[in-house]
């Protein structure tokens, strides 16, 4: 193993297929971790999308949710369900429906973004004003920056410390308040492509969190690596209590307290665009006033953090699959756009550099621009990238650019594609 490989801790990369193959229906390739493309040419997300339409009885699932809520609903003035929610379209819809349609008493928990955007903060406040109690958890900022730097430099994901807390913090709050249900939005592995083994489960088993959510690396492993192998982190930077909200709940504590994790997408068919309409109507959610987020054409997903463009950009670098590929592929599966429209959008927006917050990002993780590009290039694999005349190019872009063509990044929506928002 080369020195370079040793310093890449994302355990997903080594298990990627060596030959890039695209799904024949959507625009995802087999470089998305854990996804499988079958002999019929369909990826696991497209197969599951078919099952959502054909073999899942949503009425039955709704009844199942009603029974679950009947079992846990309290009328003694206490909360009975935790919904991790930042005020985004998805979780806002989940919290609102659980309250209005199922009569529950949600306590919403927000794991703070690294740096709020104005629209993210506004949506968070509007959601709160729609009548929800909320606990905003903000981790130790000094430690959080260092973990983000470690995630960026060695795992290829500056978002890793956010993901730790986003998954774990809600359970600690549930435990504290004696609440037995924690409701997340969608099963991302099923909806966007990944390991299918939990497609028919109601929530992610705790033993699968590290592989499915944390790129194979727990926060304790990241901290240990940071301390022992780098000069970025030292034991004087934090106390054990600082790590609590990043750590998944102890499995014995979880069993004893009978806290259950559920995905709302198990019970109701998950359509992101519908969630946007619902949240706009019911919780004051507003789309991105700038028209779209960098790297995609979408204006309503993942709006609240100034640092998240780099998370998506790193996905583009590591797997050749950027933010637009993920958004457009889901919309193909939902029947909102065609594959041809998706490819046109990907050619235009995927991998667009998130320059808007670049200076701020460099300051947040405390590196200079030269170091930034060295780290980025470390995560380009030869299966995905080739260097021609000093320029990096995707080896197998779905849009197959001509030799002298480059993707064109524009703030306008391509003509003829009007079915999406
Ligand atoms: Zn597909």
Coordinates of C-alpha atoms and ligand atoms in Angstrom, one line a residue:
X1 CA 0.0 0.0 0.0
X2 CA 1.4 3.4 -1.0
X3 CA 2.0 6.2 1.5
X4 CA -0.8 8.1 -0.2
X5 CA -3.3 5.3 0.3
X6 CA -2.4 4.9 3.9
X7 CA -3.4 8.5 4.5
X8 CA -6.8 8.1 3.0
X9 CA -9.1 6.8 5.8
X10 CA -12.3 6.6 3.7
X11 CA -12.7 2.9 3.7
X12 CA -15.3 3.1 1.0
X13 CA -12.8 4.0 -1.7
X14 CA -10.8 0.7 -1.7
X15 CA -13.9 -1.4 -2.3
X16 CA -15.1 0.6 -5.4
X17 CA -15.4 -1.3 -8.7
X18 CA -12.5 -0.7 -11.0
X19 CA -14.6 -0.3 -14.1
X20 CA -17.1 2.6 -14.2
X21 CA -20.6 1.5 -15.1
X22 CA -23.7 3.8 -15.2
X23 CA -27.3 2.8 -14.4
X24 CA -29.3 2.6 -17.6
X25 CA -32.3 4.5 -16.1
X26 CA -30.9 7.2 -13.9
X27 CA -27.5 8.9 -13.9
X28 CA -25.7 7.2 -11.0
X29 CA -22.6 5.0 -11.6
X30 CA -21.3 2.1 -9.6
X31 CA -18.8 4.4 -8.0
X32 CA -21.4 5.4 -5.5
X33 CA -20.4 3.5 -2.4
X34 CA -22.3 0.2 -1.8
X35 CA -24.6 0.7 -4.8
X36 CA -25.1 -2.3 -7.1
X37 CA -26.0 -2.3 -10.7
X38 CA -27.7 -5.5 -11.7
X39 CA -27.7 -7.6 -14.9
X40 CA -30.8 -5.6 -16.0
X41 CA -28.7 -2.4 -16.0
X42 CA -30.6 -0.9 -13.1
X43 CA -29.0 0.5 -9.9
X44 CA -30.3 -0.5 -6.5
X45 CA -32.0 2.9 -6.1
X46 CA -33.9 2.5 -9.3
X47 CA -34.9 -1.0 -8.3
X48 CA -36.1 0.2 -5.0
X49 CA -38.0 3.1 -6.7
X50 CA -39.9 0.4 -8.7
X51 CA -40.7 -1.4 -5.5
X52 CA -42.0 1.8 -4.0
X53 CA -44.6 1.9 -6.9
X54 CA -45.4 -1.8 -7.2
X55 CA -44.8 -4.0 -4.2
X56 CA -45.1 -1.7 -1.1
X57 CA -48.6 -1.2 0.2
X58 CA -48.4 2.4 1.5
X59 CA -51.8 2.2 3.1
X60 CA -50.6 -0.7 5.1
X61 CA -47.4 1.2 6.0
X62 CA -49.5 4.2 7.1
X63 CA -51.6 2.0 9.4
X64 CA -48.3 0.6 10.8
X65 CA -47.2 4.1 11.7
X66 CA -50.5 4.9 13.2
X67 CA -50.3 1.8 15.4
X68 CA -46.7 2.7 16.4
X69 CA -47.8 6.2 17.4
X70 CA -50.9 4.9 19.3
X71 CA -48.4 2.9 21.3
X72 CA -46.2 5.8 22.2
X73 CA -48.5 8.8 22.2
X74 CA -48.5 10.6 25.5
X75 CA -51.2 12.9 26.9
X76 CA -49.4 13.8 30.1
X77 CA -47.8 16.9 28.9
X78 CA -44.5 15.2 28.0
X79 CA -42.9 14.9 24.5
X80 CA -43.2 11.5 22.9
X81 CA -41.1 11.6 19.8
X82 CA -37.7 13.2 18.8
X83 CA -37.3 14.6 15.3
X84 CA -33.8 15.7 14.2
X85 CA -34.6 18.8 12.2
X86 CA -32.8 21.9 11.0
X87 CA -35.8 23.5 9.4
X88 CA -35.0 22.0 6.0
X89 CA -37.9 20.8 3.8
X90 CA -37.6 17.1 4.7
X91 CA -37.5 16.9 8.5
X92 CA -39.9 19.9 8.7
X93 CA -42.5 17.9 6.8
X94 CA -41.8 14.8 9.1
X95 CA -42.3 16.8 12.3
X96 CA -45.4 18.6 11.0
X97 CA -47.1 15.4 9.8
X98 CA -46.3 13.5 12.9
X99 CA -47.9 16.2 14.9
X100 CA -50.9 17.0 12.7
X101 CA -51.7 13.6 11.1
X102 CA -50.6 11.3 13.9
X103 CA -51.2 13.4 17.0
X104 CA -47.7 13.2 18.4
X105 CA -45.8 15.7 20.5
X106 CA -42.5 16.2 18.8
X107 CA -39.3 17.6 20.4
X108 CA -37.2 18.7 17.5
X109 CA -33.4 18.6 17.8
X110 CA -31.0 20.5 15.6
X111 CA -27.4 19.7 15.3
X112 CA -26.0 23.0 14.3
X113 CA -24.6 23.6 10.8
X114 CA -20.9 24.6 10.7
X115 CA -21.9 28.1 9.6
X116 CA -25.5 29.0 9.0
X117 CA -26.5 30.6 5.7
X118 CA -29.1 33.4 6.0
X119 CA -31.8 31.4 4.3
X120 CA -31.0 28.4 6.5
X121 CA -31.3 30.5 9.7
X122 CA -34.5 32.0 8.3
X123 CA -36.0 28.6 7.6
X124 CA -35.0 27.4 11.0
X125 CA -36.7 30.3 12.7
X126 CA -39.9 30.0 10.5
X127 CA -40.1 26.3 11.4
X128 CA -39.8 27.1 15.1
X129 CA -42.6 29.7 14.7
X130 CA -44.8 27.0 13.1
X131 CA -45.2 25.8 16.6
X132 CA -42.3 23.4 17.4
X133 CA -40.1 23.1 20.5
X134 CA -36.5 22.8 19.5
X135 CA -33.2 22.1 21.1
X136 CA -30.3 23.6 19.1
X137 CA -27.1 21.7 19.9
X138 CA -23.9 23.5 19.0
X139 CA -20.7 21.5 19.5
X140 CA -17.4 22.9 20.8
X141 CA -16.4 25.1 17.9
X142 CA -12.6 24.7 18.3
X143 CA -12.8 20.9 18.3
X144 CA -15.4 20.9 15.5
X145 CA -13.1 22.9 13.2
X146 CA -10.3 20.5 13.8
X147 CA -12.4 17.4 13.2
X148 CA -13.7 19.0 10.0
X149 CA -10.1 19.6 8.9
X150 CA -9.2 15.9 9.7
X151 CA -12.3 14.8 7.8
X152 CA -11.4 16.9 4.8
X153 CA -7.7 16.0 4.7
X154 CA -7.8 12.3 5.5
X155 CA -11.3 11.0 4.8
X156 CA -12.2 13.3 2.0
X157 CA -15.3 14.7 3.8
X158 CA -15.2 18.0 5.8
X159 CA -18.8 17.1 6.8
X160 CA -17.9 14.0 8.8
X161 CA -18.2 15.7 12.3
X162 CA -21.6 17.1 11.3
X163 CA -22.8 13.6 10.2
X164 CA -21.6 12.1 13.6
X165 CA -23.7 14.6 15.5
X166 CA -26.6 14.6 13.2
X167 CA -27.1 10.9 13.7
X168 CA -26.1 10.6 17.4
X169 CA -27.2 13.7 19.2
X170 CA -30.9 13.1 18.9
X171 CA -30.6 9.8 20.7
X172 CA -28.8 11.4 23.7
X173 CA -31.6 13.9 23.9
X174 CA -34.3 11.2 23.7
X175 CA -32.5 9.3 26.5
X176 CA -32.3 12.4 28.6
X177 CA -36.1 13.1 28.3
X178 CA -37.2 9.5 28.4
X179 CA -38.5 9.5 24.8
X180 CA -38.6 6.2 23.0
X181 CA -39.0 7.2 19.4
X182 CA -36.5 9.0 17.1
X183 CA -37.7 9.8 13.6
X184 CA -35.4 10.6 10.8
X185 CA -36.5 11.4 7.3
X186 CA -35.3 9.0 4.6
X187 CA -33.3 5.9 4.3
X188 CA -30.6 7.3 2.2
X189 CA -29.1 4.0 1.2
X190 CA -32.5 2.9 -0.2
X191 CA -33.5 6.3 -1.8
X192 CA -30.2 7.4 -3.3
X193 CA -28.4 4.1 -3.8
X194 CA -26.3 2.0 -1.4
X195 CA -26.5 -1.1 0.6
X196 CA -30.0 -2.6 0.1
X197 CA -30.0 -4.9 3.1
X198 CA -32.0 -2.5 5.3
X199 CA -34.5 -1.3 2.6
X200 CA -37.3 -3.1 4.3
X201 CA -36.3 -2.2 7.9
X202 CA -37.9 0.6 9.8
X203 CA -34.6 2.2 10.9
X204 CA -30.8 1.6 10.5
X205 CA -29.5 -1.0 13.0
X206 CA -26.8 0.6 15.2
X207 CA -24.2 -1.9 14.1
X208 CA -24.5 -0.6 10.5
X209 CA -24.0 3.1 11.4
X210 CA -20.2 3.2 11.0
X211 CA -20.2 1.7 7.5
X212 CA -23.3 3.3 6.2
X213 CA -23.0 6.7 7.7
X214 CA -19.5 7.4 8.9
X215 CA -17.4 6.1 6.0
X216 CA -16.2 3.2 8.1
X217 CA -14.7 5.5 10.8
X218 CA -16.1 6.3 14.2
X219 CA -15.4 9.6 15.9
X220 CA -13.1 7.9 18.4
X221 CA -11.1 6.5 15.6
X222 CA -10.8 9.9 13.9
X223 CA -9.8 11.5 17.1
X224 CA -7.2 8.8 17.8
X225 CA -5.8 9.2 14.3
X226 CA -5.7 13.0 14.6
X227 CA -3.8 12.8 17.9
X228 CA -1.3 10.1 17.0
X229 CA -0.7 10.6 13.3
X230 CA -1.1 14.4 12.8
X231 CA -0.2 17.7 14.4
X232 CA -3.8 18.9 13.9
X233 CA -5.3 17.6 17.1
X234 CA -3.9 17.2 20.6
X235 CA -5.5 16.0 23.8
X236 CA -5.5 19.5 25.2
X237 CA -8.0 20.5 22.5
X238 CA -10.9 18.8 24.0
X239 CA -12.4 17.0 27.0
X240 CA -14.2 13.7 26.9
X241 CA -17.5 15.5 27.4
X242 CA -16.9 17.4 24.2
X243 CA -17.2 14.0 22.3
X244 CA -20.5 12.9 23.8
X245 CA -22.9 14.2 21.1
X246 CA -20.7 12.8 18.3
X247 CA -20.8 9.3 19.7
X248 CA -23.6 6.9 19.0
X249 CA -25.5 5.8 22.1
X250 CA -24.1 2.8 23.8
X251 CA -25.9 -0.3 22.5
X252 CA -26.8 -1.6 26.0
X253 CA -28.1 1.8 27.0
X254 CA -30.2 1.9 23.8
X255 CA -31.7 -1.5 24.5
X256 CA -32.4 -0.8 28.1
X257 CA -34.0 2.6 27.4
X258 CA -35.9 1.0 24.5
X259 CA -35.3 3.9 22.2
X260 CA -36.1 3.1 18.6
X261 CA -34.9 4.7 15.4
X262 CA -37.3 5.0 12.5
X263 CA -37.3 6.4 9.0
X264 CA -40.4 8.3 7.9
X265 CA -39.7 7.1 4.4
X266 CA -40.5 3.6 5.5
X267 CA -44.0 4.6 6.3
X268 CA -44.8 7.2 3.5
X269 CA -43.5 7.3 0.0
X270 CA -40.5 9.6 -0.1
X271 CA -40.6 12.3 -2.9
X272 CA -38.3 15.2 -2.2
X273 CA -40.2 17.6 -4.4
X274 CA -43.4 16.8 -2.5
X275 CA -41.6 17.5 0.8
X276 CA -40.7 20.9 -0.6
X277 CA -44.3 21.8 -1.5
X278 CA -45.5 20.5 1.9
X279 CA -42.9 22.4 4.0
X280 CA -43.5 25.6 1.9
X281 CA -47.2 25.4 2.7
X282 CA -47.0 24.3 6.3
X283 CA -43.8 25.4 8.0
X284 CA -42.8 28.6 6.2
X285 CA -40.0 26.9 4.3
X286 CA -38.4 29.1 1.5
X287 CA -36.2 28.0 -1.4
X288 CA -32.8 29.4 -2.0
X289 CA -33.3 33.1 -3.0
X290 CA -30.2 32.9 -5.2
X291 CA -32.0 30.5 -7.5
X292 CA -30.0 27.4 -7.1
X293 CA -27.2 25.9 -5.0
X294 CA -23.7 25.7 -6.5
X295 CA -23.1 22.3 -8.0
X296 CA -26.7 21.6 -8.9
X297 CA -29.9 23.1 -10.3
X298 CA -31.9 22.4 -7.2
X299 CA -32.9 25.3 -5.0
X300 CA -34.6 23.6 -2.1
X301 CA -32.2 20.9 -0.8
X302 CA -29.5 21.3 1.9
X303 CA -29.5 25.1 2.1
X304 CA -28.5 25.8 5.6
X305 CA -24.7 25.4 5.8
X306 CA -22.1 27.5 4.0
X307 CA -19.6 24.6 4.3
X308 CA -21.7 21.9 2.6
X309 CA -20.7 22.7 -1.0
X310 CA -17.3 21.2 -0.2
X311 CA -18.9 18.0 1.0
X312 CA -20.6 17.5 -2.3
X313 CA -17.6 18.7 -4.2
X314 CA -15.5 16.0 -2.5
X315 CA -18.1 13.4 -3.6
X316 CA -17.5 14.6 -7.2
X317 CA -13.8 14.3 -6.8
X318 CA -13.8 10.8 -5.1
X319 CA -16.5 9.1 -7.1
X320 CA -17.1 11.4 -10.1
X321 CA -20.6 11.9 -8.8
X322 CA -21.5 15.4 -7.7
X323 CA -24.5 17.1 -6.1
X324 CA -26.4 17.5 -9.4
X325 CA -26.1 13.7 -10.2
X326 CA -27.7 12.8 -7.0
X327 CA -30.5 15.4 -7.3
X328 CA -31.2 14.7 -11.0
X329 CA -31.1 10.9 -10.5
X330 CA -33.8 11.0 -7.8
X331 CA -35.9 13.2 -10.0
X332 CA -35.6 10.7 -12.9
X333 CA -36.8 8.0 -10.6
X334 CA -39.7 10.2 -9.4
X335 CA -40.7 10.8 -13.1
X336 CA -40.0 14.6 -12.8
X337 CA -37.4 14.7 -15.5
X338 CA -36.0 12.4 -18.2
X339 CA -32.6 10.8 -18.2
X340 CA -31.6 13.0 -21.1
X341 CA -32.6 16.1 -19.1
X342 CA -30.6 14.7 -16.2
X343 CA -27.5 14.3 -18.3
X344 CA -27.8 17.8 -19.7
X345 CA -28.1 19.2 -16.1
X346 CA -25.1 17.1 -15.0
X347 CA -23.0 18.3 -17.8
X348 CA -23.9 21.9 -16.9
X349 CA -23.7 21.8 -13.1
X350 CA -22.1 18.7 -11.6
X351 CA -18.7 19.4 -10.1
X352 CA -19.2 23.2 -10.3
X353 CA -16.6 24.5 -7.8
X354 CA -18.3 26.0 -4.6
X355 CA -16.3 29.2 -4.9
X356 CA -18.9 31.4 -3.1
X357 CA -17.7 30.3 0.4
X358 CA -14.1 29.2 -0.6
X359 CA -12.3 31.8 1.4
X360 CA -14.5 31.1 4.4
X361 CA -13.9 27.4 4.1
X362 CA -10.1 27.8 4.0
X363 CA -10.3 29.9 7.1
X364 CA -12.7 27.5 8.9
X365 CA -10.4 24.5 8.5
X366 CA -7.3 26.7 8.7
X367 CA -5.4 25.7 5.5
X368 CA -4.2 27.7 2.5
X369 CA -5.3 27.3 -1.1
X370 CA -2.2 25.3 -2.2
X371 CA -2.8 22.8 0.5
X372 CA -6.5 22.7 -0.4
X373 CA -5.7 21.6 -4.0
X374 CA -3.1 19.1 -2.9
X375 CA -5.7 17.4 -0.7
X376 CA -8.3 17.5 -3.3
X377 CA -6.0 15.9 -5.9
X378 CA -5.1 13.2 -3.4
X379 CA -8.6 11.9 -3.6
X380 CA -8.8 11.6 -7.3
X381 CA -8.6 7.9 -8.3
X382 CA -7.2 6.7 -11.6
X383 CA -10.4 4.9 -12.3
X384 CA -12.4 8.1 -12.3
X385 CA -9.9 10.8 -13.4
X386 CA -7.3 11.3 -16.1
X387 CA -4.9 14.2 -16.6
X388 CA -4.7 15.6 -20.1
X389 CA -2.5 18.6 -21.0
X390 CA -2.2 19.4 -17.3
X391 CA -6.0 19.4 -16.9
X392 CA -8.0 16.9 -14.8
X393 CA -10.9 15.3 -16.7
X394 CA -13.4 12.7 -15.8
X395 CA -12.4 9.5 -17.5
X396 CA -16.0 8.3 -18.0
X397 CA -18.4 11.3 -17.8
X398 CA -21.9 10.3 -18.5
X399 CA -22.2 13.2 -20.9
X400 CA -19.0 12.2 -22.8
X401 CA -17.6 15.6 -23.6
X402 CA -15.9 16.1 -26.8
X403 CA -12.1 16.7 -26.7
X404 CA -12.4 20.5 -26.7
X405 CA -15.6 20.8 -24.7
X406 CA -15.9 21.8 -21.1
X407 CA -19.0 21.7 -18.9
X408 CA -20.7 25.1 -18.8
X409 CA -21.8 26.4 -15.5
X410 CA -24.7 28.7 -15.7
X411 CA -27.2 30.1 -13.2
X412 CA -30.0 29.5 -15.7
X413 CA -32.0 26.4 -16.2
X414 CA -31.5 24.7 -19.6
X415 CA -34.2 25.5 -22.1
X416 CA -36.7 22.7 -22.7
X417 CA -36.4 21.3 -19.2
X418 CA -39.3 22.9 -17.3
X419 CA -40.7 20.1 -15.3
X420 CA -38.5 20.6 -12.3
X421 CA -38.7 23.5 -10.0
Ligands
LIG1 ZN1 -30.6 4.0 -11.4

